[in-house]
Coordinates of C-alpha atoms in Angstrom, one line a residue:
X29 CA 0.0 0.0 0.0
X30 CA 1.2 3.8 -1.1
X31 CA 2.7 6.1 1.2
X32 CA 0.3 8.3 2.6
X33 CA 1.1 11.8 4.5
X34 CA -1.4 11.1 7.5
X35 CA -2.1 7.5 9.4
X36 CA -5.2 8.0 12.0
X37 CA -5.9 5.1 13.4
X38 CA -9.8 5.0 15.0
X39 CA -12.4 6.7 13.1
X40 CA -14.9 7.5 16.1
X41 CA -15.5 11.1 16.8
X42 CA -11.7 11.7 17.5
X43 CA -10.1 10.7 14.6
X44 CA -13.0 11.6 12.3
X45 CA -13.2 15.0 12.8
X46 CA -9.1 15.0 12.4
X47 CA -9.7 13.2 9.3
X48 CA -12.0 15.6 8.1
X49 CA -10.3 18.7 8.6
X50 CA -7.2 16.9 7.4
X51 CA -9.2 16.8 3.9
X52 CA -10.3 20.4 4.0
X53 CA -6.7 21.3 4.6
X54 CA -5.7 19.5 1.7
X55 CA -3.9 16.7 3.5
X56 CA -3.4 13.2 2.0
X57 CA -4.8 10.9 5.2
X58 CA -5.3 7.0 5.4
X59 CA -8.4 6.5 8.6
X60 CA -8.2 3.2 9.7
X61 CA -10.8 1.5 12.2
X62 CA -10.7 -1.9 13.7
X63 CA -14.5 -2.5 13.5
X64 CA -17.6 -1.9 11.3
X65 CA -19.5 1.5 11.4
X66 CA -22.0 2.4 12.6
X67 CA -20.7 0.3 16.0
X68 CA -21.8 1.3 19.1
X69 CA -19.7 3.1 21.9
X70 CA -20.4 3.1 25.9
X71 CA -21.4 6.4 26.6
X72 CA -23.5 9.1 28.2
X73 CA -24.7 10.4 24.4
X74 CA -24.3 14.1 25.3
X75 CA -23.9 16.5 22.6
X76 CA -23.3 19.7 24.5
X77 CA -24.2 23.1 23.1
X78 CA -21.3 24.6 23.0
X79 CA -19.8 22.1 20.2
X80 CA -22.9 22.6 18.1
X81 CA -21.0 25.5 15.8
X82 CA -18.4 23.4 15.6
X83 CA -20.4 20.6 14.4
X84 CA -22.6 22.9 12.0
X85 CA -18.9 24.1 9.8
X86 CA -18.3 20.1 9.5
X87 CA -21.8 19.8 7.8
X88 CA -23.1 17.3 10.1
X89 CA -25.4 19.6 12.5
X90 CA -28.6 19.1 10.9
X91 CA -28.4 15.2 10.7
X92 CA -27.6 14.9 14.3
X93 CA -30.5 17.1 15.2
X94 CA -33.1 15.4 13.1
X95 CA -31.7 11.8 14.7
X96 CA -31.1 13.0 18.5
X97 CA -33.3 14.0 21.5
X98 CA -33.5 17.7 22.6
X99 CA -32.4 18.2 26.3
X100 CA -33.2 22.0 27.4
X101 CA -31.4 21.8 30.6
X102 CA -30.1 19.8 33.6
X103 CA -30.9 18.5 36.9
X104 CA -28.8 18.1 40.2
X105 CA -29.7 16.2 43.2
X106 CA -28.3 15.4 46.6
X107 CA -28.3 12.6 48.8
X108 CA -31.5 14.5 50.7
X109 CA -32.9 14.0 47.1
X110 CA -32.5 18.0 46.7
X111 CA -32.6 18.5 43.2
X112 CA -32.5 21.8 40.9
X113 CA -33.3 22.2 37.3
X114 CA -31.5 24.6 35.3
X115 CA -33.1 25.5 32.1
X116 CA -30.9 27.3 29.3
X117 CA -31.6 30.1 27.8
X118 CA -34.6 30.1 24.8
X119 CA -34.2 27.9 21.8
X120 CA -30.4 26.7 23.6
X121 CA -30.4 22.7 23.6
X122 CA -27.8 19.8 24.6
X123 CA -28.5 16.6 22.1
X124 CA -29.0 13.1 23.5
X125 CA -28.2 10.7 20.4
X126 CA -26.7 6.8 20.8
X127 CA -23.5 7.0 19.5
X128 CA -24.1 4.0 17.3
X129 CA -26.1 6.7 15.2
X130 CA -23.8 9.6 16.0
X131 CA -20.9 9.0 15.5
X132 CA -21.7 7.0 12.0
X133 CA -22.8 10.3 11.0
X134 CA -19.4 11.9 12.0
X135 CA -17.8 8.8 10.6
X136 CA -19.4 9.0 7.1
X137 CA -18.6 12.8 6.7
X138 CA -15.3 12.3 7.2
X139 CA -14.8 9.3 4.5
X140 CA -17.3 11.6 2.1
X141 CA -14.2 14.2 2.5
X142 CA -12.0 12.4 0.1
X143 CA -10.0 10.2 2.2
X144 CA -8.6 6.7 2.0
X145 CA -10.9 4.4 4.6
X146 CA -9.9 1.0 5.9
X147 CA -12.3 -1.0 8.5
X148 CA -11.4 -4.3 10.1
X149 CA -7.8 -2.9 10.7
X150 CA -6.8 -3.4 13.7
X151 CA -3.5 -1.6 14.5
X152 CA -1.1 -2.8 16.9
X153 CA 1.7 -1.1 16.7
X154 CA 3.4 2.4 15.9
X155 CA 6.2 1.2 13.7
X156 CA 9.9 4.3 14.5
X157 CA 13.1 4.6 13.2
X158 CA 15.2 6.2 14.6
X159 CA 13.2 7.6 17.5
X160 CA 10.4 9.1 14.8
X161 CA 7.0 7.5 13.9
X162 CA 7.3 6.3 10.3
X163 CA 3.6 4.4 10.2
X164 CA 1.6 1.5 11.7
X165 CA 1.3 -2.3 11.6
X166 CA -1.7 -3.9 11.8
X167 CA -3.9 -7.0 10.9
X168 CA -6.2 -6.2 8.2
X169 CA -8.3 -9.0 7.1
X170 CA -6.0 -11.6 8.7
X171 CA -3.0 -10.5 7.3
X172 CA -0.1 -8.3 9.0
X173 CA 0.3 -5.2 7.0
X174 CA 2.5 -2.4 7.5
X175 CA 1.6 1.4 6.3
X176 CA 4.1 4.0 5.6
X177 CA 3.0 7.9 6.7
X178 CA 5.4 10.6 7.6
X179 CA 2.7 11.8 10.6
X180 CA 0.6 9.4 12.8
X181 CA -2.4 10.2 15.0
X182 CA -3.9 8.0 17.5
X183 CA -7.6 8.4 18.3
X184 CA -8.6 4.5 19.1
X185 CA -9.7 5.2 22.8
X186 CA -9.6 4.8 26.4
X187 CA -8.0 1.6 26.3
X188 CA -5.4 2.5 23.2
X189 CA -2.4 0.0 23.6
X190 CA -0.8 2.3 21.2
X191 CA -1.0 5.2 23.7
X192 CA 0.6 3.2 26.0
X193 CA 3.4 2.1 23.7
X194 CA 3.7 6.0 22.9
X195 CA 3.9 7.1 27.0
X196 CA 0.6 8.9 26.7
X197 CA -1.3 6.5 28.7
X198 CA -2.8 7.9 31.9
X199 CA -2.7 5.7 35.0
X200 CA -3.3 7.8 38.2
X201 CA -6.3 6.0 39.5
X202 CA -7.6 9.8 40.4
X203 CA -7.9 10.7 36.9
X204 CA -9.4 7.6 35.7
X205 CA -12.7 7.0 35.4
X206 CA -15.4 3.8 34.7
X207 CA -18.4 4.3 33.3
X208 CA -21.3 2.1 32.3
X209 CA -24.7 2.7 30.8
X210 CA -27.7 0.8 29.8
X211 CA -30.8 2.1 28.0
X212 CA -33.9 1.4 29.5
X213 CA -37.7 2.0 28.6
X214 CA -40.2 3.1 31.0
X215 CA -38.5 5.6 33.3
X216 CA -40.5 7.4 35.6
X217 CA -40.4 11.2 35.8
X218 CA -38.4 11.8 32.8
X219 CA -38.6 14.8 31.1
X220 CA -36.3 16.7 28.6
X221 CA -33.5 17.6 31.2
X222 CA -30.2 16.0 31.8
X223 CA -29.9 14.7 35.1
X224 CA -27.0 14.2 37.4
X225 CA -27.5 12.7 40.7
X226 CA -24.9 12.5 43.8
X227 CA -26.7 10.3 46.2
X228 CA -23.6 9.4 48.3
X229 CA -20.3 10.8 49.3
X230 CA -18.9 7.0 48.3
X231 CA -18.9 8.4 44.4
X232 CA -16.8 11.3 45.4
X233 CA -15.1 13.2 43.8
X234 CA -17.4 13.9 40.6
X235 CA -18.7 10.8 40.4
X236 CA -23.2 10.7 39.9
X237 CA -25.2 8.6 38.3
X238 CA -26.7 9.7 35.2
X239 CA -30.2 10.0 32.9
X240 CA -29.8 11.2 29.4
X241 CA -33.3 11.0 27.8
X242 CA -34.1 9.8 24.7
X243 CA -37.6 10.2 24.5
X244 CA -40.2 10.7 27.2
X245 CA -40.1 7.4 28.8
X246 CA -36.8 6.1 27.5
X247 CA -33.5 7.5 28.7
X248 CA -29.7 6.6 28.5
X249 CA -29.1 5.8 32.4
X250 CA -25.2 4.9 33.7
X251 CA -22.6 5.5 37.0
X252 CA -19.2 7.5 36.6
X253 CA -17.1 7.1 39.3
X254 CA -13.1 7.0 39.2
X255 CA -11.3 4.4 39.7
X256 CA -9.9 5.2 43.5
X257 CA -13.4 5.9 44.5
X258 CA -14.8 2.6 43.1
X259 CA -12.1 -0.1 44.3
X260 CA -13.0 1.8 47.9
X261 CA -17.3 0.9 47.6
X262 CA -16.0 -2.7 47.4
X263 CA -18.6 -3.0 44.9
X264 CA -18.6 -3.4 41.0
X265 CA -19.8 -0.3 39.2
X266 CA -23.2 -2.2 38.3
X267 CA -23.7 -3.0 41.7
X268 CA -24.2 0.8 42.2
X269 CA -25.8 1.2 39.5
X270 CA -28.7 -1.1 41.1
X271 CA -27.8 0.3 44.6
X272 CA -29.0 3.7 43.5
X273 CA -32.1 1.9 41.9
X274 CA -33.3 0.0 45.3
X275 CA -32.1 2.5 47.9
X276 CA -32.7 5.6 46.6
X277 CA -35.8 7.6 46.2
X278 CA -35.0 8.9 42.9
X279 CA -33.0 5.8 41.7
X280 CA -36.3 3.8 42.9
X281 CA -38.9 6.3 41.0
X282 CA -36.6 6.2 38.0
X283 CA -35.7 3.1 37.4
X284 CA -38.1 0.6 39.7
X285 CA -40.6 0.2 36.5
X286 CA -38.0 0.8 33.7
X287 CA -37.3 -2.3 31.4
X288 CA -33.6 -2.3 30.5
X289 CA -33.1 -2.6 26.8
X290 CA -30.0 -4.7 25.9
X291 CA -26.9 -5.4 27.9
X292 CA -25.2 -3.0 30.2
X293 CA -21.8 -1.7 28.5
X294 CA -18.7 0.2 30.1
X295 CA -15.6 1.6 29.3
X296 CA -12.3 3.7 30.7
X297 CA -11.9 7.4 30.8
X298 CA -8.8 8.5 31.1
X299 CA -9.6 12.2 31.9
X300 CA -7.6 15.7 32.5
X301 CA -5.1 15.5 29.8
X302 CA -2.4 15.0 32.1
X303 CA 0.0 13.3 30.0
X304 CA 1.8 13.9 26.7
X305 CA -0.2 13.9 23.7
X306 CA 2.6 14.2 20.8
X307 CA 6.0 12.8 20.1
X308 CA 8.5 12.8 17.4
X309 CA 6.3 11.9 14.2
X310 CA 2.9 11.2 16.1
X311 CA -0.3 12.6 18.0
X312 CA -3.3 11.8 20.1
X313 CA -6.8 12.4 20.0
X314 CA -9.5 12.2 22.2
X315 CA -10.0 9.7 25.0
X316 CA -6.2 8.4 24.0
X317 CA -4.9 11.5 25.2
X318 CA -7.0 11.3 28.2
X319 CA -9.2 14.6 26.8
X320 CA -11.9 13.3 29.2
X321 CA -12.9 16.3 31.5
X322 CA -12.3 15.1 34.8
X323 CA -15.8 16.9 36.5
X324 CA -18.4 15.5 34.2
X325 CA -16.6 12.8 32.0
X326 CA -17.5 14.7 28.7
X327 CA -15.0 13.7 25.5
X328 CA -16.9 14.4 22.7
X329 CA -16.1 18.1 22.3
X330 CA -12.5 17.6 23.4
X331 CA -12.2 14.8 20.6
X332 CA -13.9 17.0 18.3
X333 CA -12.0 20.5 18.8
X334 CA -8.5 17.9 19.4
X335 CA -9.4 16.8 15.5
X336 CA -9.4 20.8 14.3
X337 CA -6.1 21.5 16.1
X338 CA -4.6 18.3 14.7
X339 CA -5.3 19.4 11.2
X340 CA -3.5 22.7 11.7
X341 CA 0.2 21.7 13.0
X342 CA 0.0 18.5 10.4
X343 CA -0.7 20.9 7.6
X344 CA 2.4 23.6 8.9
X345 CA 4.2 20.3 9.8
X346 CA 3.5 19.2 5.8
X347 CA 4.6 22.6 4.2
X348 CA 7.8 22.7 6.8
X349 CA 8.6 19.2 6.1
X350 CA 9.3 18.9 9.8
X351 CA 7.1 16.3 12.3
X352 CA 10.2 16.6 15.1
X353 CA 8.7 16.2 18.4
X354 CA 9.6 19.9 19.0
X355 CA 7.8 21.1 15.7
X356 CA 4.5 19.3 16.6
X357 CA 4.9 20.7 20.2
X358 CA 2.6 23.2 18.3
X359 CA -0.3 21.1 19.0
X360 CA 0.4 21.4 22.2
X361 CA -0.3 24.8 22.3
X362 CA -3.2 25.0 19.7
X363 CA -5.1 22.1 22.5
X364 CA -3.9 24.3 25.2
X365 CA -5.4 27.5 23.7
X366 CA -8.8 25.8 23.2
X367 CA -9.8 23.7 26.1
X368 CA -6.8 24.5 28.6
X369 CA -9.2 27.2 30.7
X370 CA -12.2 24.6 30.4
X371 CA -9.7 22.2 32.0
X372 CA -8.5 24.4 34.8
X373 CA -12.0 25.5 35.6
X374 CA -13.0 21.7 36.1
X375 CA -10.3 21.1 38.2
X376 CA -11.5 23.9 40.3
X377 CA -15.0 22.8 40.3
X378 CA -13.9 19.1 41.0
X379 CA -11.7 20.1 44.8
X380 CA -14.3 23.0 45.9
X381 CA -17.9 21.9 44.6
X382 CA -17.7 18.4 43.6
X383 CA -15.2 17.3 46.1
X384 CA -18.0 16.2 48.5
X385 CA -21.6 15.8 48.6
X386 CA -22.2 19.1 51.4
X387 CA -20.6 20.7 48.7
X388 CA -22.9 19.6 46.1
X389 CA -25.9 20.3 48.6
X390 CA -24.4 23.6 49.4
X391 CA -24.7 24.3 45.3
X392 CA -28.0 23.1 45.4
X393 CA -29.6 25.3 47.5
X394 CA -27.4 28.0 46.6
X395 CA -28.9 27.8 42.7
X396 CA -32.4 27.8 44.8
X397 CA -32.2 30.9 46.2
X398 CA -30.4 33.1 43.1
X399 CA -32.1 31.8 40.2
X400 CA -35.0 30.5 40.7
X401 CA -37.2 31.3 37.7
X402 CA -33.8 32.4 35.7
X403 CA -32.9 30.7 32.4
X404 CA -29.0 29.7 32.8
X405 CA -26.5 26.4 32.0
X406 CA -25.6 24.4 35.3
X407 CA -21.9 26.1 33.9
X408 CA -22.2 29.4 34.3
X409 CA -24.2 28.9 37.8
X410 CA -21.2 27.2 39.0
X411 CA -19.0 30.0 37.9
X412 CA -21.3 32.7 39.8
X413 CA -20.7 29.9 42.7
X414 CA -17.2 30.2 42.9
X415 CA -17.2 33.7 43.1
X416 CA -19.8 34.5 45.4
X417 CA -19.6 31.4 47.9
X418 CA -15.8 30.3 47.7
X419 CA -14.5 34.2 46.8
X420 CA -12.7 32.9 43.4
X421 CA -11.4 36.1 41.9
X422 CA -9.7 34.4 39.0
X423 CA -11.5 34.3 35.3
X424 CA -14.5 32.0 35.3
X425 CA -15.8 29.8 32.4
X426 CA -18.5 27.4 32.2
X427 CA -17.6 24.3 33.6
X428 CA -18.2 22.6 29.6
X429 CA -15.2 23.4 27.3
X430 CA -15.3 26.0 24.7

């Protein structure tokens, strides 16, 4: 097989959206993926606003729209079952779509932009010389096959043995998360809000159950928790899952009549971006560089930002014929210059409001008394938070990446 200037292996959201921009820069990009799209992913299904203009320049908007859910704000709760709604502001909306569907649609742009596709490639190694990424091998249709590319980009996930080959695989038990998530029919209460529920200080720090809805009885339901905080319950993450269901009032009104639909799923998330994302000849992408925000556990805008700013240094890197380590250090910067204040502000968020559940109760009734009747994002409450209950005087973002 030819040379090609770009290898990414994984063509989820991650490496899709690099793949795409990659075309519109011009770029001559190889996507490989090891399975069969549309292929499902364990996930919340978020699409959060704030990635919508994004999405809309990649052409892809309108599909996800016409195939997702419309969620027009969020709920809290505490373990006193305390909960607060925030609606956003008029005609604002998160989407709730399966990633089977979703990302197929990100997926399909990205091989309708002109680029070489393989599936059933599974890559196991990132193939150097010298010190500098020259390609991948991999097994495509039974066969070991080797492709040439002068830059590489890994976006094949949580669990990417590549990453780990590369040293940008995180390990700090802290910063990784589990989550799982089964789709159920029949949920009580649901409406079109988001909900995040704390019901014990045992999933601390950050870690909730979760309800995205998919339709007014049907919802996308699942724990996050990290991995510290779970080997301490002594129980398995679905444990807690049912834990919340029989124990809780919420989890109990929820839940106690829902039907699950299929088989519970899970998968690691590596969050906080804590560890190198580039060397000499290669970069990450998405839950491989361990883009998971650390607060809420979302990926896909990281992924889907990581993609733009992975098209910009390989294009420079193409016209400088350079990929050194210290030439794609740009990438660095360019990641660093879009999320890096949506990362610092979760970090914030995670020690002084999610830390523990008095904290989260604290928030709670905070949000009752200021903005009651108000139309903001859960985000931007948290900011006003920080500044009037934990006297932050630092810049203040929404707790959701830009």
């Amino acid at each position: 097989m030819r040379k090609h200037q770009v290898v990414i292996v994984g063509g989820g959201v991650g490496g899709s959206s690099t793949a795409l921009h990659m075309a519109r820069a011009g770029l001559d990009v190889l996507m490989v993926e090891k399975d069969n799209f549309p292929r499902d992913k364990p996930c919340g299904d978020g699409i959060v606003q704030s990635v919508h203009p994004l999405l809309d320049s990649m052409g892809i908007l309108d599909d996800l729209v016409k195939n997702g859910y419309q969620c027009t704000g969020t709920i809290f709760s505490d373990p006193n079952q305390n909960m607060y709604t925030y609606h956003y502001e008029e005609g604002a909306f998160a989407l709730a779509i399966p990633r089977f569907i979703g990302d197929d649609i990100m997926n399909k742009a990205a091989v309708n932009s002109g680029i070489d596709y393989l599936e059933n490639f599974e890559a196991t190694k990132v193939l150097f010389e010298r010190g500098q990424a020259v390609g991948v091998r991999g097994i495509y249709n039974g066969v070991v096959v080797e492709l040439e590319a002068d830059l590489v980009v890994l976006a094949d996930g949580g669990h990417s043995m590549l990453a780990r080959q590369c040293g940008f695989f995180e390990e700090n038990p802290d910063y990784v998360f589990y989550g799982i998530r089964g789709y159920f029919e029949g949920i009580r209460g649901l409406s079109d809000v988001i909900e995040f529920h704390y019901p014990h200080e045992m999933f601390m720090p950050a870690g909730y159950t979760w309800i995205f809805p998919l339709g007014k009885t049907k919802g996308n339901v699942g724990v996050f928790i990290t991995e510290t905080a779970l080997n301490n319950t002594g129980m398995t993450i679905e444990e807690l899952l049912w834990w919340w269901r029989d124990t809780t009032e919420i989890g109990g009104l929820r839940l106690g009549e829902a039907t699950q639909i299929g088989d519970i799923k899970g998968w690691r998330l590596p969050s906080g971006k804590h560890q190198p994302i580039h060397g000499a000849g290669v970069l990450a992408v998405g839950d491989c560089a361990n883009m998971i925000e650390p607060l809420f556990g979302g990926g896909y805008p990281h992924a889907v930002t990581a993609g733009v700013c992975a098209a910009k240094v390989a294009r420079e890197a193409v016209d400088a014929n350079d990929f050194s380590k210290e030439f794609l250090g740009k990438y660095v910067e360019y990641v660093n210059e879009a999320l890096g204040s949506g990362y610092a502000i979760q970090e914030l968020l995670r020690k002084q409001v999610f830390g523990t559940t008095k904290d989260i109760q604290e928030l709670i009734d905070f949000s009752i008394e200021k903005f009651e009747g108000k139309r903001l994002s859960g985000g931007d409450a948290m900011a006003i938070f920080l500044k009037e209950r934990r006297d932050f005087k630092g810049a203040t973002k929404s707790a959701y990446s830009k």
